């Protein structure tokens, strides 16, 4: 279940948060996809916010709750209360860029990052208006890199969210030798997954852009496609 609520510690016009509730707390028979809760009122709705348009507006008194589903095999009993902020980014710590058709898929990609890419995903940024390369996985979070958690100032609608086990992941990360932290080449993100695609992509971790997707990238044909690679600015 997704919760959008005010975060009192941030003095900004974007005070929306997203939380995914534990799967055992979600009724399988529930057909109410969203609700709005305040101190004295709870409104239920048969529809939920469309993330491709600004349906959700900042509020100092209300909490927006949205039901979402992530495969239990991905969760595997781990903590699932995910907090996030709308239209804020963590600059400079993207380790992987993937495609996600919805926030649930981006959340799942963060949970699976250690198995698939060799790093602990502590937070992620999802851009619902972008069809491809719209899920950016971070190796740090706003709690570990507060000064680099900044407002998204290019006009892109997006949601930043944190893995609830980020503090534990930070300790685990510090205990792993540097050469075992990630499968990615130094200075680059890990290659994106093929999964039926003709080519995969990785990005240079340049310092010139807060949005890593504006940095130079390399593409490479997936196995079974013609063997070729290219570099693009």
Coordinates of N, CA and C in Angstrom, one line a residue:
X1 N 0.9 -1.2 0.0 CA 0.0 0.0 0.0 C 0.9 1.2 0.0
X2 N 0.6 2.2 -0.8 CA 1.3 3.4 -0.9 C 0.7 4.5 -0.1
X3 N 1.5 5.2 0.7 CA 1.1 6.3 1.5 C 1.8 7.6 1.0
X4 N 1.0 8.6 0.7 CA 1.6 10.0 0.4 C 1.2 10.9 1.6
X5 N 2.2 11.4 2.3 CA 1.9 12.2 3.4 C 2.9 13.3 3.6
X6 N 2.7 14.3 4.5 CA 3.6 15.3 4.7 C 4.8 14.8 5.5
X7 N 6.0 15.3 5.1 CA 7.2 15.0 5.9 C 7.6 16.4 6.6
X8 N 7.4 16.5 7.9 CA 7.6 17.7 8.6 C 9.0 18.3 8.5
X9 N 10.0 17.3 8.3 CA 11.4 17.8 8.3 C 11.8 18.5 7.1
X10 N 11.0 18.5 6.0 CA 11.3 19.2 4.8 C 10.5 20.4 4.6
X11 N 11.1 21.6 4.6 CA 10.4 22.8 4.4 C 10.4 23.2 2.9
X12 N 9.6 22.5 2.1 CA 9.6 22.7 0.7 C 8.1 22.6 0.2
X13 N 7.8 23.0 -1.0 CA 6.4 22.9 -1.5 C 6.1 21.5 -1.9
X14 N 7.1 20.6 -2.0 CA 6.9 19.2 -2.4 C 7.0 18.3 -1.1
X15 N 5.9 18.1 -0.5 CA 5.9 17.4 0.8 C 5.1 16.1 0.7
X16 N 5.2 15.4 -0.4 CA 4.5 14.2 -0.7 C 5.5 13.0 -0.4
X17 N 4.9 12.0 0.3 CA 5.8 10.8 0.6 C 5.0 9.6 0.1
X18 N 5.8 8.5 -0.1 CA 5.2 7.2 -0.6 C 5.7 6.1 0.3
X19 N 4.8 5.3 0.8 CA 5.1 4.2 1.7 C 4.4 2.9 1.2
X20 N 5.1 1.8 1.2 CA 4.5 0.6 0.8 C 4.4 -0.3 2.1
X21 N 3.1 -0.6 2.4 CA 2.9 -1.3 3.6 C 3.3 -2.8 3.5
X22 N 3.4 -3.5 4.7 CA 3.7 -4.9 4.7 C 2.6 -5.6 4.0
X23 N 3.0 -6.7 3.2 CA 2.0 -7.4 2.4 C 1.0 -8.1 3.3
X24 N 1.4 -8.5 4.5 CA 0.5 -9.2 5.4 C -0.6 -8.2 6.0
X25 N -0.4 -6.9 5.9 CA -1.3 -6.0 6.4 C -2.4 -5.6 5.3
X26 N -2.2 -6.1 4.1 CA -3.1 -5.7 3.0 C -4.1 -6.8 2.8
X27 N -5.4 -6.5 2.9 CA -6.4 -7.5 2.7 C -6.5 -7.9 1.2
X28 N -6.4 -9.2 0.9 CA -6.5 -9.6 -0.5 C -7.8 -9.3 -1.1
X29 N -8.9 -9.2 -0.3 CA -10.2 -8.9 -0.8 C -10.5 -7.4 -1.0
X30 N -9.6 -6.6 -0.5 CA -9.9 -5.2 -0.5 C -9.9 -4.7 -2.0
X31 N -11.0 -3.9 -2.3 CA -11.1 -3.3 -3.6 C -11.1 -1.8 -3.6
X32 N -10.6 -1.3 -2.5 CA -10.4 0.2 -2.4 C -9.0 0.6 -2.8
X33 N -8.7 1.1 -4.0 CA -7.4 1.3 -4.3 C -6.7 2.5 -3.7
X34 N -7.5 3.5 -3.1 CA -6.8 4.6 -2.5 C -7.7 5.2 -1.5
X35 N -7.1 6.0 -0.6 CA -7.8 6.7 0.5 C -7.1 8.0 0.8
X36 N -7.8 8.9 1.4 CA -7.1 10.1 2.0 C -7.5 10.3 3.4
X37 N -6.5 10.4 4.3 CA -6.8 10.4 5.7 C -6.2 11.7 6.3
X38 N -7.0 12.3 7.2 CA -6.6 13.4 8.0 C -6.9 13.1 9.4
X39 N -6.7 14.1 10.3 CA -6.9 13.8 11.8 C -8.4 13.5 12.1
X40 N -9.3 13.9 11.3 CA -10.7 13.8 11.6 C -11.5 13.2 10.5
X41 N -10.9 12.8 9.4 CA -11.7 12.4 8.2 C -10.9 11.3 7.4
X42 N -11.6 10.3 6.9 CA -11.0 9.3 6.0 C -11.9 9.2 4.8
X43 N -11.4 9.5 3.6 CA -12.1 9.5 2.4 C -11.6 8.3 1.6
X44 N -12.5 7.4 1.1 CA -12.2 6.2 0.3 C -12.6 6.5 -1.1
X45 N -11.8 6.0 -2.1 CA -12.1 6.2 -3.5 C -11.9 4.9 -4.3
X46 N -12.7 4.8 -5.3 CA -12.6 3.6 -6.2 C -11.5 3.8 -7.3
X47 N -10.9 5.0 -7.3 CA -9.8 5.2 -8.3 C -8.6 5.7 -7.5
X48 N -7.5 5.7 -8.1 CA -6.3 6.2 -7.5 C -5.6 7.2 -8.4
X49 N -4.6 7.9 -7.8 CA -4.0 9.0 -8.5 C -3.3 8.5 -9.8
X50 N -3.4 9.3 -10.8 CA -2.6 9.1 -12.0 C -1.3 9.8 -11.9
X51 N -0.3 9.0 -11.9 CA 1.1 9.6 -11.6 C 1.6 10.3 -12.9
X52 N 0.9 10.1 -14.0 CA 1.4 10.8 -15.2 C 0.9 12.2 -15.3
X53 N 0.0 12.6 -14.4 CA -0.4 14.0 -14.4 C -0.4 14.4 -12.9
X54 N -0.4 15.7 -12.6 CA -0.3 16.1 -11.1 C -1.6 15.9 -10.4
X55 N -2.1 14.7 -10.2 CA -3.3 14.5 -9.4 C -3.1 14.8 -7.9
X56 N -1.9 14.6 -7.4 CA -1.6 14.7 -6.0 C -1.0 16.1 -5.8
X57 N -1.6 16.9 -4.8 CA -1.1 18.2 -4.5 C -0.6 18.2 -3.1
X58 N 0.4 19.1 -2.8 CA 0.9 19.2 -1.4 C -0.1 19.5 -0.4
X59 N -0.1 18.9 0.8 CA -1.0 19.2 1.8 C -0.3 19.1 3.2
X60 N -0.6 20.0 4.1 CA 0.0 20.0 5.4 C -0.8 19.1 6.4
X61 N -2.0 18.7 6.0 CA -2.9 18.0 7.0 C -3.3 16.6 6.6
X62 N -3.2 16.3 5.3 CA -3.7 15.0 4.8 C -2.6 14.0 4.5
X63 N -3.0 12.7 4.6 CA -2.2 11.6 4.2 C -2.9 10.9 3.0
X64 N -2.2 10.8 1.9 CA -2.8 10.0 0.8 C -2.3 8.6 0.8
X65 N -3.2 7.6 0.8 CA -2.9 6.2 0.9 C -3.3 5.5 -0.4
X66 N -2.4 4.8 -1.0 CA -2.6 4.1 -2.3 C -2.2 2.6 -2.2
X67 N -3.0 1.7 -2.6 CA -2.7 0.3 -2.6 C -1.8 -0.1 -3.8
X68 N -0.8 -0.8 -3.6 CA 0.1 -1.3 -4.7 C 0.6 -2.7 -4.4
X69 N 1.0 -3.4 -5.4 CA 1.3 -4.8 -5.2 C 2.7 -5.1 -5.7
X70 N 3.5 -5.8 -4.9 CA 4.9 -6.2 -5.3 C 4.9 -7.7 -5.0
X71 N 5.5 -8.5 -5.9 CA 5.6 -9.9 -5.8 C 6.2 -10.3 -4.4
X72 N 5.5 -11.2 -3.7 CA 6.0 -11.7 -2.4 C 7.4 -12.3 -2.5
X73 N 7.7 -12.9 -3.7 CA 9.0 -13.5 -3.8 C 10.1 -12.5 -3.9
X74 N 9.7 -11.3 -4.3 CA 10.7 -10.1 -4.3 C 10.9 -9.6 -2.8
X75 N 9.7 -9.5 -2.1 CA 9.8 -8.9 -0.8 C 10.5 -9.9 0.2
X76 N 10.2 -11.1 0.1 CA 10.8 -12.2 1.0 C 10.8 -11.8 2.4
X77 N 9.7 -11.3 2.9 CA 9.6 -11.0 4.4 C 10.4 -9.8 4.9
X78 N 11.0 -9.1 4.0 CA 11.7 -7.9 4.4 C 10.8 -6.7 4.7
X79 N 11.3 -5.7 5.4 CA 10.5 -4.5 5.7 C 10.1 -3.8 4.4
X80 N 8.8 -3.3 4.4 CA 8.3 -2.8 3.1 C 7.6 -1.4 3.3
X81 N 7.9 -0.7 4.5 CA 7.4 0.6 4.6 C 8.3 1.6 3.9
X82 N 8.0 2.0 2.7 CA 8.9 2.8 1.9 C 8.4 4.3 1.9
X83 N 9.3 5.2 2.4 CA 9.1 6.6 2.4 C 9.7 7.3 1.2
X84 N 9.0 8.3 0.7 CA 9.6 9.0 -0.5 C 9.0 10.4 -0.6
X85 N 9.6 11.1 -1.5 CA 9.3 12.5 -1.7 C 9.1 12.8 -3.2
X86 N 8.0 13.6 -3.5 CA 7.8 13.9 -4.9 C 8.7 15.1 -5.3
X87 N 9.2 15.0 -6.5 CA 9.9 16.0 -7.2 C 11.2 16.4 -6.4
X88 N 11.9 15.5 -5.8 CA 13.2 15.7 -5.2 C 14.1 14.5 -5.7
X89 N 15.4 14.8 -5.9 CA 16.4 13.8 -6.3 C 17.5 13.7 -5.4
X90 N 18.2 12.6 -5.4 CA 19.5 12.4 -4.8 C 20.5 12.5 -5.9
X91 N 21.3 13.5 -5.9 CA 22.3 13.8 -7.0 C 23.6 13.1 -6.7
X92 N 24.0 12.3 -7.8 CA 25.3 11.8 -7.8 C 25.5 10.3 -7.3
X93 N 24.5 9.6 -7.0 CA 24.6 8.3 -6.5 C 23.9 7.2 -7.2
X94 N 23.5 7.4 -8.5 CA 22.8 6.4 -9.3 C 23.8 5.3 -9.6
X95 N 23.4 4.1 -9.4 CA 24.2 2.9 -9.7 C 23.6 2.1 -10.9
X96 N 22.3 2.3 -11.1 CA 21.7 1.5 -12.2 C 20.5 2.3 -12.7
X97 N 20.2 2.2 -14.0 CA 19.1 2.8 -14.7 C 18.3 1.7 -15.4
X98 N 17.0 1.5 -15.1 CA 16.2 0.5 -15.7 C 14.8 1.1 -16.2
X99 N 14.1 0.2 -16.9 CA 12.8 0.6 -17.4 C 11.8 0.1 -16.3
X100 N 10.7 0.9 -16.0 CA 9.7 0.5 -15.1 C 8.4 1.1 -15.6
X101 N 7.4 0.2 -15.8 CA 6.1 0.6 -16.3 C 5.2 1.3 -15.2
X102 N 5.7 1.1 -13.9 CA 4.9 1.6 -12.8 C 5.8 1.7 -11.6
X103 N 5.4 2.4 -10.5 CA 6.2 2.5 -9.3 C 6.5 1.2 -8.7
X104 N 5.5 0.2 -8.8 CA 5.7 -1.1 -8.2 C 6.9 -1.8 -8.8
X105 N 7.1 -1.7 -10.1 CA 8.2 -2.3 -10.8 C 9.5 -1.7 -10.4
X106 N 9.5 -0.3 -10.2 CA 10.7 0.4 -9.7 C 11.1 -0.1 -8.3
X107 N 10.1 -0.2 -7.5 CA 10.3 -0.7 -6.1 C 10.9 -2.1 -6.1
X108 N 10.4 -3.0 -7.0 CA 10.9 -4.3 -7.1 C 12.3 -4.3 -7.6
X109 N 12.6 -3.4 -8.5 CA 14.0 -3.4 -9.0 C 15.0 -3.0 -7.9
X110 N 14.5 -2.1 -7.0 CA 15.4 -1.7 -5.9 C 15.6 -2.9 -5.0
X111 N 14.5 -3.6 -4.7 CA 14.7 -4.8 -3.8 C 15.6 -5.9 -4.4
X112 N 15.6 -6.0 -5.7 CA 16.4 -7.1 -6.4 C 17.8 -6.6 -6.8
X113 N 18.2 -5.4 -6.5 CA 19.4 -4.8 -7.0 C 20.7 -5.6 -6.5
X114 N 20.7 -6.1 -5.3 CA 21.9 -6.9 -4.8 C 22.0 -8.1 -5.6
X115 N 21.0 -8.8 -5.9 CA 21.0 -10.1 -6.6 C 21.4 -9.9 -8.1
X116 N 20.8 -8.8 -8.7 CA 21.0 -8.6 -10.1 C 22.2 -7.8 -10.5
X117 N 22.6 -6.8 -9.6 CA 23.6 -5.9 -10.0 C 24.8 -5.9 -9.0
X118 N 24.6 -6.5 -7.8 CA 25.7 -6.6 -6.9 C 25.9 -5.4 -6.0
X119 N 24.8 -4.6 -5.8 CA 24.9 -3.4 -4.8 C 23.6 -3.3 -4.1
X120 N 23.6 -2.7 -2.9 CA 22.4 -2.5 -2.1 C 21.8 -1.2 -2.6
X121 N 20.5 -1.3 -3.1 CA 19.8 -0.2 -3.5 C 19.1 0.5 -2.2
X122 N 19.6 1.6 -1.9 CA 19.1 2.3 -0.7 C 17.9 3.3 -1.0
X123 N 17.8 3.7 -2.2 CA 16.8 4.6 -2.6 C 16.6 4.6 -4.2
X124 N 15.6 5.1 -4.7 CA 15.3 5.1 -6.1 C 14.6 6.3 -6.5
X125 N 14.6 6.6 -7.8 CA 13.9 7.8 -8.4 C 13.1 7.3 -9.6
X126 N 11.8 7.5 -9.6 CA 10.9 7.0 -10.7 C 10.3 8.2 -11.4
X127 N 10.4 8.2 -12.7 CA 9.9 9.3 -13.6 C 8.7 8.7 -14.4
X128 N 7.5 8.9 -13.9 CA 6.3 8.3 -14.6 C 6.0 8.7 -16.0
X129 N 6.5 9.9 -16.4 CA 6.2 10.4 -17.7 C 7.1 9.9 -18.8
X130 N 8.2 9.3 -18.3 CA 9.2 8.7 -19.3 C 8.9 7.2 -19.5
X131 N 8.9 6.8 -20.7 CA 8.6 5.4 -21.0 C 9.7 4.4 -20.8
X132 N 11.0 4.9 -21.0 CA 12.1 4.1 -20.8 C 13.2 4.7 -19.9
X133 N 14.1 3.9 -19.4 CA 15.1 4.4 -18.5 C 14.6 5.4 -17.5
X134 N 13.5 5.0 -16.8 CA 12.8 5.9 -15.9 C 12.8 5.5 -14.5
X135 N 13.6 4.5 -14.2 CA 13.8 4.0 -12.8 C 15.3 4.0 -12.4
X136 N 15.7 5.0 -11.6 CA 17.1 5.2 -11.3 C 17.4 4.7 -9.8
X137 N 18.2 3.7 -9.7 CA 18.5 3.1 -8.4 C 19.8 3.7 -7.8
X138 N 19.7 4.1 -6.5 CA 20.8 4.8 -5.8 C 21.5 3.8 -4.8
X139 N 22.8 4.0 -4.7 CA 23.5 3.3 -3.7 C 23.6 4.1 -2.3
X140 N 22.9 5.2 -2.3 CA 22.8 6.0 -1.0 C 21.4 6.5 -0.9
X141 N 21.1 7.2 0.2 CA 19.8 7.8 0.4 C 19.9 9.2 1.0
X142 N 18.8 9.9 1.1 CA 18.8 11.2 1.6 C 19.3 11.3 3.1
X143 N 19.1 10.1 3.8 CA 19.6 10.1 5.2 C 21.1 10.0 5.3
X144 N 21.7 9.4 4.3 CA 23.2 9.3 4.3 C 23.9 10.4 3.5
X145 N 23.1 11.1 2.6 CA 23.7 12.1 1.8 C 22.7 13.3 1.8
X146 N 22.5 13.9 3.0 CA 21.5 14.9 3.1 C 21.7 16.2 2.2
X147 N 23.0 16.6 2.1 CA 23.3 17.8 1.4 C 23.0 17.6 -0.1
X148 N 23.0 16.4 -0.6 CA 22.8 16.2 -2.1 C 21.4 15.7 -2.4
X149 N 20.5 15.8 -1.4 CA 19.1 15.6 -1.6 C 18.5 16.9 -1.9
X150 N 18.1 17.2 -3.2 CA 17.8 18.5 -3.7 C 16.5 18.5 -4.5
X151 N 15.8 19.6 -4.6 CA 14.6 19.7 -5.4 C 14.9 19.4 -6.9
X152 N 14.0 18.8 -7.6 CA 14.1 18.5 -9.0 C 13.7 19.8 -9.7
X153 N 14.7 20.5 -10.4 CA 14.4 21.8 -10.9 C 14.3 21.9 -12.4
X154 N 14.1 20.8 -13.1 CA 14.0 20.8 -14.5 C 12.6 20.6 -15.0
X155 N 11.7 20.5 -14.1 CA 10.3 20.4 -14.5 C 9.8 19.0 -14.7
X156 N 10.6 18.0 -14.4 CA 10.2 16.6 -14.6 C 9.4 16.2 -13.4
X157 N 8.2 15.6 -13.6 CA 7.5 15.0 -12.5 C 8.1 13.7 -12.1
X158 N 8.4 13.4 -10.9 CA 9.0 12.2 -10.4 C 8.8 12.0 -9.0
X159 N 9.1 10.8 -8.5 CA 9.0 10.4 -7.1 C 10.3 9.8 -6.7
X160 N 10.8 10.3 -5.6 CA 12.0 9.7 -4.9 C 11.5 8.8 -3.7
X161 N 12.0 7.6 -3.6 CA 11.6 6.8 -2.4 C 12.8 6.0 -1.9
X162 N 12.7 5.7 -0.6 CA 13.8 5.0 0.1 C 13.5 3.6 0.5
X163 N 14.5 2.7 0.4 CA 14.3 1.4 0.9 C 14.2 1.4 2.4
X164 N 13.2 0.8 3.0 CA 13.1 0.8 4.5 C 14.3 0.2 5.3
X165 N 15.0 -0.7 4.6 CA 16.2 -1.3 5.2 C 17.5 -0.6 4.9
X166 N 17.4 0.7 4.5 CA 18.6 1.4 4.0 C 19.7 1.5 5.1
X167 N 19.3 1.7 6.4 CA 20.3 1.8 7.5 C 21.0 0.5 7.6
X168 N 20.3 -0.6 7.6 CA 20.9 -1.9 7.6 C 21.8 -2.2 6.4
X169 N 21.4 -1.8 5.3 CA 22.2 -1.9 4.0 C 23.4 -1.1 4.1
X170 N 23.4 0.1 4.8 CA 24.5 0.9 4.9 C 25.6 0.2 5.7
X171 N 25.2 -0.5 6.8 CA 26.2 -1.2 7.6 C 26.7 -2.4 6.9
X172 N 25.8 -3.1 6.1 CA 26.3 -4.3 5.4 C 27.3 -3.8 4.3
X173 N 27.0 -2.7 3.6 CA 27.8 -2.2 2.6 C 29.2 -1.9 3.1
X174 N 29.3 -1.3 4.3 CA 30.5 -0.9 4.8 C 31.4 -2.1 5.2
X175 N 30.7 -3.2 5.4 CA 31.5 -4.4 5.8 C 32.0 -5.2 4.6
X176 N 31.5 -4.9 3.4 CA 31.9 -5.6 2.2 C 33.1 -5.0 1.6
X177 N 34.2 -5.7 1.2 CA 35.3 -5.2 0.5 C 34.9 -4.4 -0.7
X178 N 35.6 -3.3 -1.0 CA 35.3 -2.4 -2.1 C 35.1 -3.2 -3.5
X179 N 36.0 -4.2 -3.7 CA 36.0 -4.8 -5.0 C 34.8 -5.8 -5.1
X180 N 34.0 -5.9 -4.0 CA 32.9 -6.8 -4.1 C 31.5 -6.1 -4.0
X181 N 31.6 -4.8 -3.9 CA 30.4 -4.0 -3.7 C 29.5 -4.0 -4.9
X182 N 30.0 -4.0 -6.1 CA 29.2 -3.9 -7.3 C 29.9 -4.6 -8.5
X183 N 29.0 -5.0 -9.4 CA 29.5 -5.7 -10.6 C 29.8 -4.6 -11.7
X184 N 29.5 -3.4 -11.5 CA 29.7 -2.3 -12.5 C 31.1 -1.9 -12.6
X185 N 31.5 -1.5 -13.8 CA 32.9 -0.9 -14.0 C 32.9 0.4 -13.3
X186 N 34.1 0.8 -12.8 CA 34.3 2.0 -12.1 C 34.0 3.2 -13.0
X187 N 33.2 4.1 -12.5 CA 32.8 5.3 -13.3 C 31.6 5.1 -14.2
X188 N 31.0 3.9 -14.1 CA 29.8 3.6 -15.0 C 28.7 2.9 -14.1
X189 N 27.5 3.1 -14.5 CA 26.4 2.3 -13.9 C 26.6 0.8 -14.4
X190 N 25.8 -0.1 -13.8 CA 25.8 -1.4 -14.3 C 25.0 -1.4 -15.6
X191 N 25.2 -2.4 -16.4 CA 24.4 -2.6 -17.6 C 23.0 -2.8 -17.3
X192 N 22.0 -2.3 -18.0 CA 20.6 -2.6 -17.8 C 20.3 -4.0 -18.3
X193 N 19.2 -4.5 -17.8 CA 18.9 -5.9 -18.1 C 18.3 -6.0 -19.5
X194 N 18.6 -7.1 -20.2 CA 18.1 -7.4 -21.5 C 16.6 -7.7 -21.5
X195 N 16.3 -8.9 -20.9 CA 14.9 -9.3 -20.7 C 14.1 -9.0 -22.0
X196 N 14.5 -9.6 -23.1 CA 13.7 -9.5 -24.3 C 14.1 -8.3 -25.2
X197 N 14.9 -7.4 -24.7 CA 15.3 -6.2 -25.5 C 16.4 -6.5 -26.4
X198 N 16.6 -5.7 -27.4 CA 17.7 -5.9 -28.4 C 19.0 -5.4 -27.9
X199 N 19.0 -4.4 -27.0 CA 20.2 -3.9 -26.6 C 20.1 -3.4 -25.1
X200 N 21.2 -3.3 -24.5 CA 21.3 -2.9 -23.1 C 22.1 -1.6 -23.0
X201 N 22.0 -0.9 -21.9 CA 22.6 0.5 -21.8 C 23.3 0.7 -20.5
X202 N 24.3 1.5 -20.4 CA 24.9 1.9 -19.2 C 25.3 3.4 -19.3
X203 N 25.4 4.1 -18.2 CA 25.6 5.5 -18.2 C 26.9 5.9 -17.5
X204 N 27.6 6.8 -18.0 CA 28.8 7.4 -17.3 C 28.3 8.2 -16.1
X205 N 29.0 8.0 -15.0 CA 28.7 8.8 -13.8 C 29.3 10.2 -13.8
X206 N 28.9 11.0 -14.8 CA 29.5 12.3 -14.9 C 29.0 13.2 -13.8
X207 N 29.8 14.3 -13.6 CA 29.4 15.3 -12.6 C 28.7 16.5 -13.1
X208 N 28.6 16.6 -14.5 CA 28.0 17.8 -15.1 C 26.5 17.9 -15.0
X209 N 25.8 16.8 -14.8 CA 24.4 16.8 -14.8 C 23.8 16.1 -13.5
X210 N 22.8 16.7 -12.9 CA 22.2 16.1 -11.8 C 21.3 14.9 -12.2
X211 N 20.8 15.0 -13.5 CA 20.1 13.8 -14.0 C 21.1 13.0 -14.8
X212 N 21.5 11.8 -14.3 CA 22.5 11.0 -14.9 C 22.2 10.6 -16.3
X213 N 20.9 10.6 -16.7 CA 20.5 10.2 -18.0 C 21.0 11.1 -19.1
X214 N 21.4 12.3 -18.7 CA 22.0 13.3 -19.6 C 23.5 13.1 -19.8
X215 N 24.1 12.2 -19.0 CA 25.5 11.9 -19.2 C 25.7 11.0 -20.4
X216 N 27.0 10.9 -20.9 CA 27.3 10.0 -22.0 C 26.9 8.6 -21.6
X217 N 26.4 7.8 -22.6 CA 26.0 6.4 -22.3 C 26.6 5.5 -23.4
X218 N 26.6 4.2 -23.1 CA 27.0 3.2 -24.0 C 25.9 2.2 -24.2
X219 N 25.7 1.7 -25.4 CA 24.8 0.7 -25.7 C 25.5 -0.5 -26.2
X220 N 24.9 -1.7 -26.0 CA 25.5 -3.0 -26.4 C 24.4 -3.9 -26.8
X221 N 24.6 -4.6 -27.9 CA 23.6 -5.6 -28.3 C 23.5 -6.7 -27.3
X222 N 22.3 -7.1 -27.0 CA 22.0 -8.3 -26.1 C 22.4 -9.6 -26.8
X223 N 22.6 -10.6 -26.0 CA 22.9 -11.9 -26.6 C 21.8 -12.4 -27.5
X224 N 22.2 -12.8 -28.7 CA 21.2 -13.2 -29.7 C 21.0 -12.2 -30.7
X225 N 21.3 -10.9 -30.4 CA 21.2 -9.8 -31.4 C 22.6 -9.7 -32.0
X226 N 22.7 -8.9 -33.1 CA 23.9 -8.6 -33.8 C 24.9 -8.1 -32.8
X227 N 26.2 -8.5 -32.8 CA 27.2 -8.1 -31.9 C 27.7 -6.7 -32.3
X228 N 27.4 -5.7 -31.5 CA 27.8 -4.4 -31.8 C 27.7 -3.5 -30.5
X229 N 28.4 -2.5 -30.4 CA 28.3 -1.5 -29.3 C 28.6 -0.1 -29.8
X230 N 28.1 0.9 -29.0 CA 28.3 2.2 -29.4 C 28.4 3.1 -28.2
X231 N 29.0 4.3 -28.3 CA 29.0 5.3 -27.3 C 28.3 6.5 -27.7
X232 N 27.5 7.1 -26.9 CA 26.7 8.3 -27.3 C 26.9 9.3 -26.2
X233 N 27.0 10.6 -26.6 CA 27.2 11.7 -25.7 C 25.8 12.1 -25.2

